[in-house]
Amino acid sequence: MKKLAFALMLLAGPLLAQETAPQSPAEHIAALEAQAAADAETIAALRARVTQDADDARARVLNLTLELETLRSRQIQLSRDLDVAQRASADAERRMRDAVSDARIQRQRAERAESDRRRAEADARRYRDDARRCR
């Protein structure tokens, strides 16, 4: 909007500066030629500005496209990392369940061994007592 206002001011400036007094045809033609030259300069300046703005916009679009590709690549990598972490977590959970199960089995074996030891001691005491009685 500022650019449009600036362009209108550049175009309107010479028109406002024209005298209201009647001019001869030669003066009028000279004034129109001067106005046309000023308008041509204004148009050239505006074209250069538009070209520069278009170049800037293309560069910005290119930068944003590269940034988007970088973010997509990062998203893919993070997704892969998440998959690896989830598999590792599942493996760790499975190993933990296996370890708990193994510990339960070991505890049961230890309890059975303790029970067997007590039973063997009781049997040994009985055999000794029986042996003493038999003598």
Short mmCIF file of N, CA and C in Angstrom, two decimals:
data_model
loop_
_atom_site.label_atom_id
_atom_site.label_comp_id
_atom_site.label_asym_id
_atom_site.label_seq_id
_atom_site.Cartn_x
_atom_site.Cartn_y
_atom_site.Cartn_z
N MET A 1 0.83 -1.17 0.00
CA MET A 1 0.00 0.00 0.00
C MET A 1 0.88 1.24 0.00
N LYS A 2 1.98 1.22 0.76
CA LYS A 2 2.89 2.36 0.79
C LYS A 2 3.52 2.58 -0.57
N LYS A 3 3.81 1.48 -1.25
CA LYS A 3 4.43 1.59 -2.57
C LYS A 3 3.48 2.24 -3.56
N LEU A 4 2.19 1.87 -3.47
CA LEU A 4 1.19 2.46 -4.36
C LEU A 4 1.04 3.94 -4.09
N ALA A 5 1.01 4.33 -2.82
CA ALA A 5 0.90 5.75 -2.47
C ALA A 5 2.11 6.51 -2.97
N PHE A 6 3.29 5.92 -2.84
CA PHE A 6 4.51 6.57 -3.32
C PHE A 6 4.47 6.75 -4.83
N ALA A 7 4.01 5.70 -5.53
CA ALA A 7 3.92 5.78 -6.99
C ALA A 7 2.93 6.85 -7.42
N LEU A 8 1.80 6.91 -6.75
CA LEU A 8 0.80 7.94 -7.09
C LEU A 8 1.34 9.33 -6.82
N MET A 9 2.09 9.49 -5.74
CA MET A 9 2.67 10.79 -5.42
C MET A 9 3.68 11.19 -6.50
N LEU A 10 4.48 10.23 -6.95
CA LEU A 10 5.45 10.53 -8.01
C LEU A 10 4.74 10.91 -9.31
N LEU A 11 3.66 10.23 -9.60
CA LEU A 11 2.92 10.52 -10.83
C LEU A 11 2.13 11.82 -10.72
N ALA A 12 1.58 12.09 -9.56
CA ALA A 12 0.72 13.26 -9.39
C ALA A 12 1.52 14.53 -9.19
N GLY A 13 2.76 14.43 -8.71
CA GLY A 13 3.58 15.61 -8.42
C GLY A 13 3.69 16.56 -9.60
N PRO A 14 4.12 16.12 -10.75
CA PRO A 14 4.25 17.02 -11.90
C PRO A 14 2.91 17.59 -12.36
N LEU A 15 1.85 16.83 -12.21
CA LEU A 15 0.54 17.32 -12.62
C LEU A 15 0.09 18.47 -11.73
N LEU A 16 0.37 18.35 -10.44
CA LEU A 16 -0.02 19.41 -9.52
C LEU A 16 0.83 20.66 -9.70
N ALA A 17 2.05 20.47 -10.17
CA ALA A 17 2.96 21.60 -10.33
C ALA A 17 2.69 22.40 -11.60
N GLN A 18 1.90 21.86 -12.50
CA GLN A 18 1.64 22.57 -13.76
C GLN A 18 0.89 23.86 -13.48
N GLU A 19 1.26 24.84 -14.24
CA GLU A 19 0.58 26.13 -14.09
C GLU A 19 -0.79 26.04 -14.71
N THR A 20 -1.67 26.86 -14.19
CA THR A 20 -3.03 26.89 -14.74
C THR A 20 -3.15 27.92 -15.86
N ALA A 21 -2.09 28.65 -16.07
CA ALA A 21 -2.12 29.67 -17.13
C ALA A 21 -2.09 28.98 -18.49
N PRO A 22 -2.74 29.55 -19.47
CA PRO A 22 -2.74 28.94 -20.80
C PRO A 22 -1.33 28.88 -21.35
N GLN A 23 -1.05 27.79 -22.06
CA GLN A 23 0.27 27.59 -22.63
C GLN A 23 0.15 27.56 -24.15
N SER A 24 1.29 27.84 -24.75
CA SER A 24 1.32 27.72 -26.21
C SER A 24 1.42 26.24 -26.53
N PRO A 25 1.07 25.84 -27.76
CA PRO A 25 1.17 24.43 -28.09
C PRO A 25 2.58 23.88 -27.91
N ALA A 26 3.60 24.63 -28.21
CA ALA A 26 4.98 24.15 -28.05
C ALA A 26 5.29 23.94 -26.58
N GLU A 27 4.86 24.89 -25.73
CA GLU A 27 5.10 24.74 -24.29
C GLU A 27 4.33 23.54 -23.75
N HIS A 28 3.10 23.42 -24.27
CA HIS A 28 2.27 22.30 -23.82
C HIS A 28 2.92 20.96 -24.20
N ILE A 29 3.43 20.87 -25.44
CA ILE A 29 4.10 19.65 -25.91
C ILE A 29 5.35 19.40 -25.08
N ALA A 30 6.13 20.46 -24.80
CA ALA A 30 7.35 20.32 -23.99
C ALA A 30 7.00 19.83 -22.59
N ALA A 31 5.92 20.38 -22.03
CA ALA A 31 5.49 19.97 -20.69
C ALA A 31 5.06 18.51 -20.71
N LEU A 32 4.31 18.12 -21.74
CA LEU A 32 3.88 16.72 -21.85
C LEU A 32 5.07 15.78 -22.03
N GLU A 33 6.07 16.22 -22.83
CA GLU A 33 7.27 15.40 -23.01
C GLU A 33 8.03 15.26 -21.70
N ALA A 34 8.12 16.36 -20.95
CA ALA A 34 8.79 16.32 -19.65
C ALA A 34 8.03 15.39 -18.70
N GLN A 35 6.70 15.52 -18.75
CA GLN A 35 5.87 14.65 -17.91
C GLN A 35 6.04 13.19 -18.32
N ALA A 36 6.09 12.92 -19.63
CA ALA A 36 6.28 11.56 -20.12
C ALA A 36 7.64 11.02 -19.69
N ALA A 37 8.67 11.86 -19.74
CA ALA A 37 10.01 11.42 -19.30
C ALA A 37 9.99 11.11 -17.80
N ALA A 38 9.33 11.98 -17.02
CA ALA A 38 9.23 11.74 -15.58
C ALA A 38 8.44 10.47 -15.31
N ASP A 39 7.36 10.29 -16.06
CA ASP A 39 6.56 9.07 -15.89
C ASP A 39 7.36 7.82 -16.26
N ALA A 40 8.17 7.92 -17.33
CA ALA A 40 9.00 6.79 -17.75
C ALA A 40 10.01 6.45 -16.65
N GLU A 41 10.61 7.47 -16.03
CA GLU A 41 11.55 7.23 -14.92
C GLU A 41 10.84 6.58 -13.74
N THR A 42 9.64 7.08 -13.45
CA THR A 42 8.86 6.51 -12.35
C THR A 42 8.51 5.05 -12.63
N ILE A 43 8.08 4.78 -13.87
CA ILE A 43 7.74 3.41 -14.25
C ILE A 43 8.97 2.51 -14.17
N ALA A 44 10.11 3.00 -14.63
CA ALA A 44 11.34 2.21 -14.57
C ALA A 44 11.71 1.91 -13.12
N ALA A 45 11.57 2.93 -12.25
CA ALA A 45 11.88 2.73 -10.83
C ALA A 45 10.92 1.72 -10.22
N LEU A 46 9.64 1.84 -10.58
CA LEU A 46 8.65 0.90 -10.05
C LEU A 46 8.91 -0.52 -10.56
N ARG A 47 9.28 -0.64 -11.83
CA ARG A 47 9.60 -1.97 -12.38
C ARG A 47 10.80 -2.58 -11.66
N ALA A 48 11.81 -1.75 -11.42
CA ALA A 48 12.99 -2.24 -10.71
C ALA A 48 12.61 -2.70 -9.30
N ARG A 49 11.75 -1.91 -8.65
CA ARG A 49 11.32 -2.25 -7.30
C ARG A 49 10.50 -3.56 -7.31
N VAL A 50 9.59 -3.68 -8.29
CA VAL A 50 8.78 -4.90 -8.40
C VAL A 50 9.67 -6.10 -8.69
N THR A 51 10.65 -5.92 -9.57
CA THR A 51 11.58 -7.00 -9.89
C THR A 51 12.36 -7.42 -8.64
N GLN A 52 12.82 -6.42 -7.88
CA GLN A 52 13.55 -6.71 -6.64
C GLN A 52 12.64 -7.43 -5.64
N ASP A 53 11.40 -6.95 -5.51
CA ASP A 53 10.45 -7.60 -4.59
C ASP A 53 10.17 -9.04 -5.02
N ALA A 54 10.04 -9.26 -6.34
CA ALA A 54 9.80 -10.61 -6.85
C ALA A 54 11.01 -11.51 -6.57
N ASP A 55 12.21 -10.96 -6.78
CA ASP A 55 13.43 -11.74 -6.48
C ASP A 55 13.50 -12.08 -5.00
N ASP A 56 13.18 -11.09 -4.16
CA ASP A 56 13.18 -11.33 -2.71
C ASP A 56 12.16 -12.40 -2.34
N ALA A 57 10.98 -12.32 -2.96
CA ALA A 57 9.93 -13.30 -2.66
C ALA A 57 10.36 -14.70 -3.11
N ARG A 58 10.98 -14.79 -4.29
CA ARG A 58 11.46 -16.10 -4.76
C ARG A 58 12.52 -16.66 -3.82
N ALA A 59 13.42 -15.80 -3.37
CA ALA A 59 14.46 -16.25 -2.44
C ALA A 59 13.84 -16.71 -1.13
N ARG A 60 12.84 -15.97 -0.66
CA ARG A 60 12.17 -16.34 0.60
C ARG A 60 11.45 -17.69 0.43
N VAL A 61 10.78 -17.87 -0.71
CA VAL A 61 10.09 -19.14 -0.98
C VAL A 61 11.10 -20.28 -1.02
N LEU A 62 12.24 -20.05 -1.66
CA LEU A 62 13.28 -21.07 -1.72
C LEU A 62 13.78 -21.41 -0.32
N ASN A 63 14.03 -20.38 0.49
CA ASN A 63 14.49 -20.61 1.86
C ASN A 63 13.45 -21.37 2.66
N LEU A 64 12.18 -20.99 2.51
CA LEU A 64 11.12 -21.68 3.24
C LEU A 64 10.98 -23.12 2.76
N THR A 65 11.15 -23.34 1.46
CA THR A 65 11.09 -24.70 0.93
C THR A 65 12.22 -25.56 1.50
N LEU A 66 13.41 -24.99 1.54
CA LEU A 66 14.55 -25.72 2.12
C LEU A 66 14.31 -26.00 3.60
N GLU A 67 13.78 -25.02 4.31
CA GLU A 67 13.49 -25.20 5.73
C GLU A 67 12.43 -26.28 5.92
N LEU A 68 11.42 -26.28 5.06
CA LEU A 68 10.38 -27.30 5.14
C LEU A 68 10.96 -28.68 4.89
N GLU A 69 11.82 -28.81 3.90
CA GLU A 69 12.46 -30.10 3.63
C GLU A 69 13.31 -30.55 4.81
N THR A 70 14.02 -29.60 5.42
CA THR A 70 14.82 -29.92 6.60
C THR A 70 13.93 -30.42 7.73
N LEU A 71 12.80 -29.73 7.93
CA LEU A 71 11.88 -30.13 8.99
C LEU A 71 11.26 -31.50 8.69
N ARG A 72 10.94 -31.75 7.43
CA ARG A 72 10.40 -33.07 7.06
C ARG A 72 11.42 -34.16 7.32
N SER A 73 12.66 -33.89 6.94
CA SER A 73 13.73 -34.86 7.17
C SER A 73 13.90 -35.12 8.67
N ARG A 74 13.86 -34.05 9.45
CA ARG A 74 13.99 -34.17 10.91
C ARG A 74 12.81 -34.97 11.48
N GLN A 75 11.61 -34.71 10.95
CA GLN A 75 10.44 -35.44 11.41
C GLN A 75 10.58 -36.93 11.13
N ILE A 76 11.07 -37.26 9.94
CA ILE A 76 11.27 -38.66 9.58
C ILE A 76 12.29 -39.30 10.53
N GLN A 77 13.39 -38.58 10.79
CA GLN A 77 14.42 -39.11 11.69
C GLN A 77 13.86 -39.30 13.10
N LEU A 78 13.09 -38.32 13.58
CA LEU A 78 12.50 -38.44 14.91
C LEU A 78 11.51 -39.60 14.97
N SER A 79 10.78 -39.81 13.89
CA SER A 79 9.84 -40.94 13.83
C SER A 79 10.61 -42.26 13.92
N ARG A 80 11.72 -42.34 13.19
CA ARG A 80 12.55 -43.55 13.26
C ARG A 80 13.12 -43.74 14.66
N ASP A 81 13.60 -42.65 15.25
CA ASP A 81 14.15 -42.73 16.61
C ASP A 81 13.08 -43.19 17.59
N LEU A 82 11.85 -42.68 17.41
CA LEU A 82 10.75 -43.08 18.28
C LEU A 82 10.46 -44.57 18.12
N ASP A 83 10.45 -45.05 16.89
CA ASP A 83 10.22 -46.48 16.66
C ASP A 83 11.30 -47.32 17.35
N VAL A 84 12.55 -46.91 17.21
CA VAL A 84 13.66 -47.64 17.85
C VAL A 84 13.49 -47.62 19.36
N ALA A 85 13.14 -46.45 19.90
CA ALA A 85 12.96 -46.34 21.36
C ALA A 85 11.79 -47.19 21.84
N GLN A 86 10.71 -47.22 21.06
CA GLN A 86 9.57 -48.05 21.45
C GLN A 86 9.92 -49.53 21.42
N ARG A 87 10.67 -49.94 20.40
CA ARG A 87 11.09 -51.35 20.34
C ARG A 87 12.01 -51.68 21.52
N ALA A 88 12.94 -50.76 21.81
CA ALA A 88 13.85 -50.98 22.94
C ALA A 88 13.07 -51.04 24.25
N SER A 89 12.07 -50.18 24.38
CA SER A 89 11.25 -50.19 25.59
C SER A 89 10.48 -51.50 25.71
N ALA A 90 9.92 -51.96 24.60
CA ALA A 90 9.19 -53.23 24.61
C ALA A 90 10.14 -54.38 24.95
N ASP A 91 11.35 -54.35 24.39
CA ASP A 91 12.34 -55.39 24.69
C ASP A 91 12.72 -55.36 26.17
N ALA A 92 12.93 -54.16 26.70
CA ALA A 92 13.30 -54.03 28.11
C ALA A 92 12.16 -54.52 29.00
N GLU A 93 10.93 -54.19 28.62
CA GLU A 93 9.79 -54.65 29.40
C GLU A 93 9.69 -56.18 29.37
N ARG A 94 9.91 -56.76 28.20
CA ARG A 94 9.89 -58.22 28.07
C ARG A 94 10.99 -58.85 28.92
N ARG A 95 12.19 -58.27 28.85
CA ARG A 95 13.31 -58.79 29.66
C ARG A 95 13.00 -58.66 31.15
N MET A 96 12.35 -57.56 31.54
CA MET A 96 12.01 -57.37 32.94
C MET A 96 11.00 -58.44 33.38
N ARG A 97 9.98 -58.67 32.54
CA ARG A 97 9.00 -59.72 32.87
C ARG A 97 9.68 -61.07 32.96
N ASP A 98 10.59 -61.36 32.04
CA ASP A 98 11.33 -62.62 32.07
C ASP A 98 12.16 -62.72 33.34
N ALA A 99 12.80 -61.62 33.73
CA ALA A 99 13.63 -61.63 34.94
C ALA A 99 12.76 -61.85 36.18
N VAL A 100 11.59 -61.21 36.22
CA VAL A 100 10.67 -61.40 37.35
C VAL A 100 10.22 -62.86 37.40
N SER A 101 9.90 -63.40 36.22
CA SER A 101 9.48 -64.81 36.15
C SER A 101 10.62 -65.73 36.60
N ASP A 102 11.83 -65.45 36.11
CA ASP A 102 13.00 -66.25 36.51
C ASP A 102 13.23 -66.15 38.01
N ALA A 103 13.08 -64.95 38.56
CA ALA A 103 13.28 -64.77 40.01
C ALA A 103 12.23 -65.55 40.79
N ARG A 104 10.98 -65.55 40.30
CA ARG A 104 9.91 -66.31 40.96
C ARG A 104 10.24 -67.80 40.92
N ILE A 105 10.70 -68.28 39.77
CA ILE A 105 11.07 -69.70 39.64
C ILE A 105 12.23 -70.03 40.57
N GLN A 106 13.23 -69.16 40.64
CA GLN A 106 14.38 -69.39 41.53
C GLN A 106 13.92 -69.40 42.99
N ARG A 107 13.00 -68.49 43.34
CA ARG A 107 12.50 -68.45 44.72
C ARG A 107 11.76 -69.75 45.04
N GLN A 108 10.93 -70.20 44.09
CA GLN A 108 10.19 -71.46 44.30
C GLN A 108 11.16 -72.63 44.44
N ARG A 109 12.20 -72.64 43.62
CA ARG A 109 13.21 -73.72 43.72
C ARG A 109 13.91 -73.65 45.07
N ALA A 110 14.23 -72.46 45.51
CA ALA A 110 14.90 -72.30 46.81
C ALA A 110 13.98 -72.76 47.93
N GLU A 111 12.68 -72.40 47.81
CA GLU A 111 11.73 -72.84 48.83
C GLU A 111 11.62 -74.36 48.84
N ARG A 112 11.57 -74.97 47.63
CA ARG A 112 11.51 -76.44 47.55
C ARG A 112 12.79 -77.06 48.12
N ALA A 113 13.92 -76.46 47.79
CA ALA A 113 15.20 -76.99 48.31
C ALA A 113 15.23 -76.89 49.83
N GLU A 114 14.73 -75.76 50.36
CA GLU A 114 14.68 -75.60 51.82
C GLU A 114 13.74 -76.64 52.43
N SER A 115 12.60 -76.83 51.78
CA SER A 115 11.64 -77.83 52.26
C SER A 115 12.25 -79.23 52.19
N ASP A 116 12.93 -79.53 51.09
CA ASP A 116 13.59 -80.84 50.94
C ASP A 116 14.67 -81.01 52.00
N ARG A 117 15.43 -79.94 52.28
CA ARG A 117 16.48 -80.01 53.30
C ARG A 117 15.88 -80.30 54.67
N ARG A 118 14.77 -79.62 54.99
CA ARG A 118 14.12 -79.85 56.29
C ARG A 118 13.59 -81.29 56.37
N ARG A 119 13.00 -81.72 55.26
CA ARG A 119 12.47 -83.09 55.22
C ARG A 119 13.62 -84.08 55.38
N ALA A 120 14.74 -83.85 54.70
CA ALA A 120 15.90 -84.74 54.80
C ALA A 120 16.45 -84.73 56.22
N GLU A 121 16.49 -83.55 56.85
CA GLU A 121 16.96 -83.50 58.24
C GLU A 121 16.01 -84.27 59.16
N ALA A 122 14.71 -84.09 58.91
CA ALA A 122 13.73 -84.82 59.74
C ALA A 122 13.88 -86.32 59.53
N ASP A 123 14.05 -86.73 58.26
CA ASP A 123 14.25 -88.16 57.98
C ASP A 123 15.53 -88.66 58.64
N ALA A 124 16.58 -87.86 58.59
CA ALA A 124 17.85 -88.27 59.20
C ALA A 124 17.68 -88.42 60.70
N ARG A 125 16.96 -87.47 61.32
CA ARG A 125 16.72 -87.59 62.76
C ARG A 125 15.92 -88.85 63.07
N ARG A 126 14.91 -89.13 62.25
CA ARG A 126 14.10 -90.33 62.45
C ARG A 126 14.95 -91.59 62.30
N TYR A 127 15.79 -91.63 61.27
CA TYR A 127 16.65 -92.81 61.06
C TYR A 127 17.61 -92.97 62.23
N ARG A 128 18.17 -91.87 62.72
CA ARG A 128 19.07 -91.96 63.88
C ARG A 128 18.33 -92.46 65.11
N ASP A 129 17.10 -91.87 65.28
CA ASP A 129 16.30 -92.31 66.43
C ASP A 129 15.95 -93.79 66.31
N ASP A 130 15.57 -94.21 65.10
CA ASP A 130 15.24 -95.63 64.88
C ASP A 130 16.48 -96.50 65.11
N ALA A 131 17.62 -96.02 64.66
CA ALA A 131 18.85 -96.78 64.82
C ALA A 131 19.19 -96.89 66.30
N ARG A 132 18.99 -95.87 67.07
CA ARG A 132 19.27 -95.92 68.51
C ARG A 132 18.33 -96.88 69.21
N ARG A 133 17.07 -96.84 68.78
CA ARG A 133 16.09 -97.72 69.41
C ARG A 133 16.39 -99.19 69.10
N CYS A 134 16.87 -99.43 67.93
CA CYS A 134 17.16 -100.81 67.52
C CYS A 134 18.38 -101.34 68.26
N ARG A 135 19.19 -100.60 68.80
CA ARG A 135 20.40 -101.09 69.46
C ARG A 135 20.12 -101.47 70.81
#
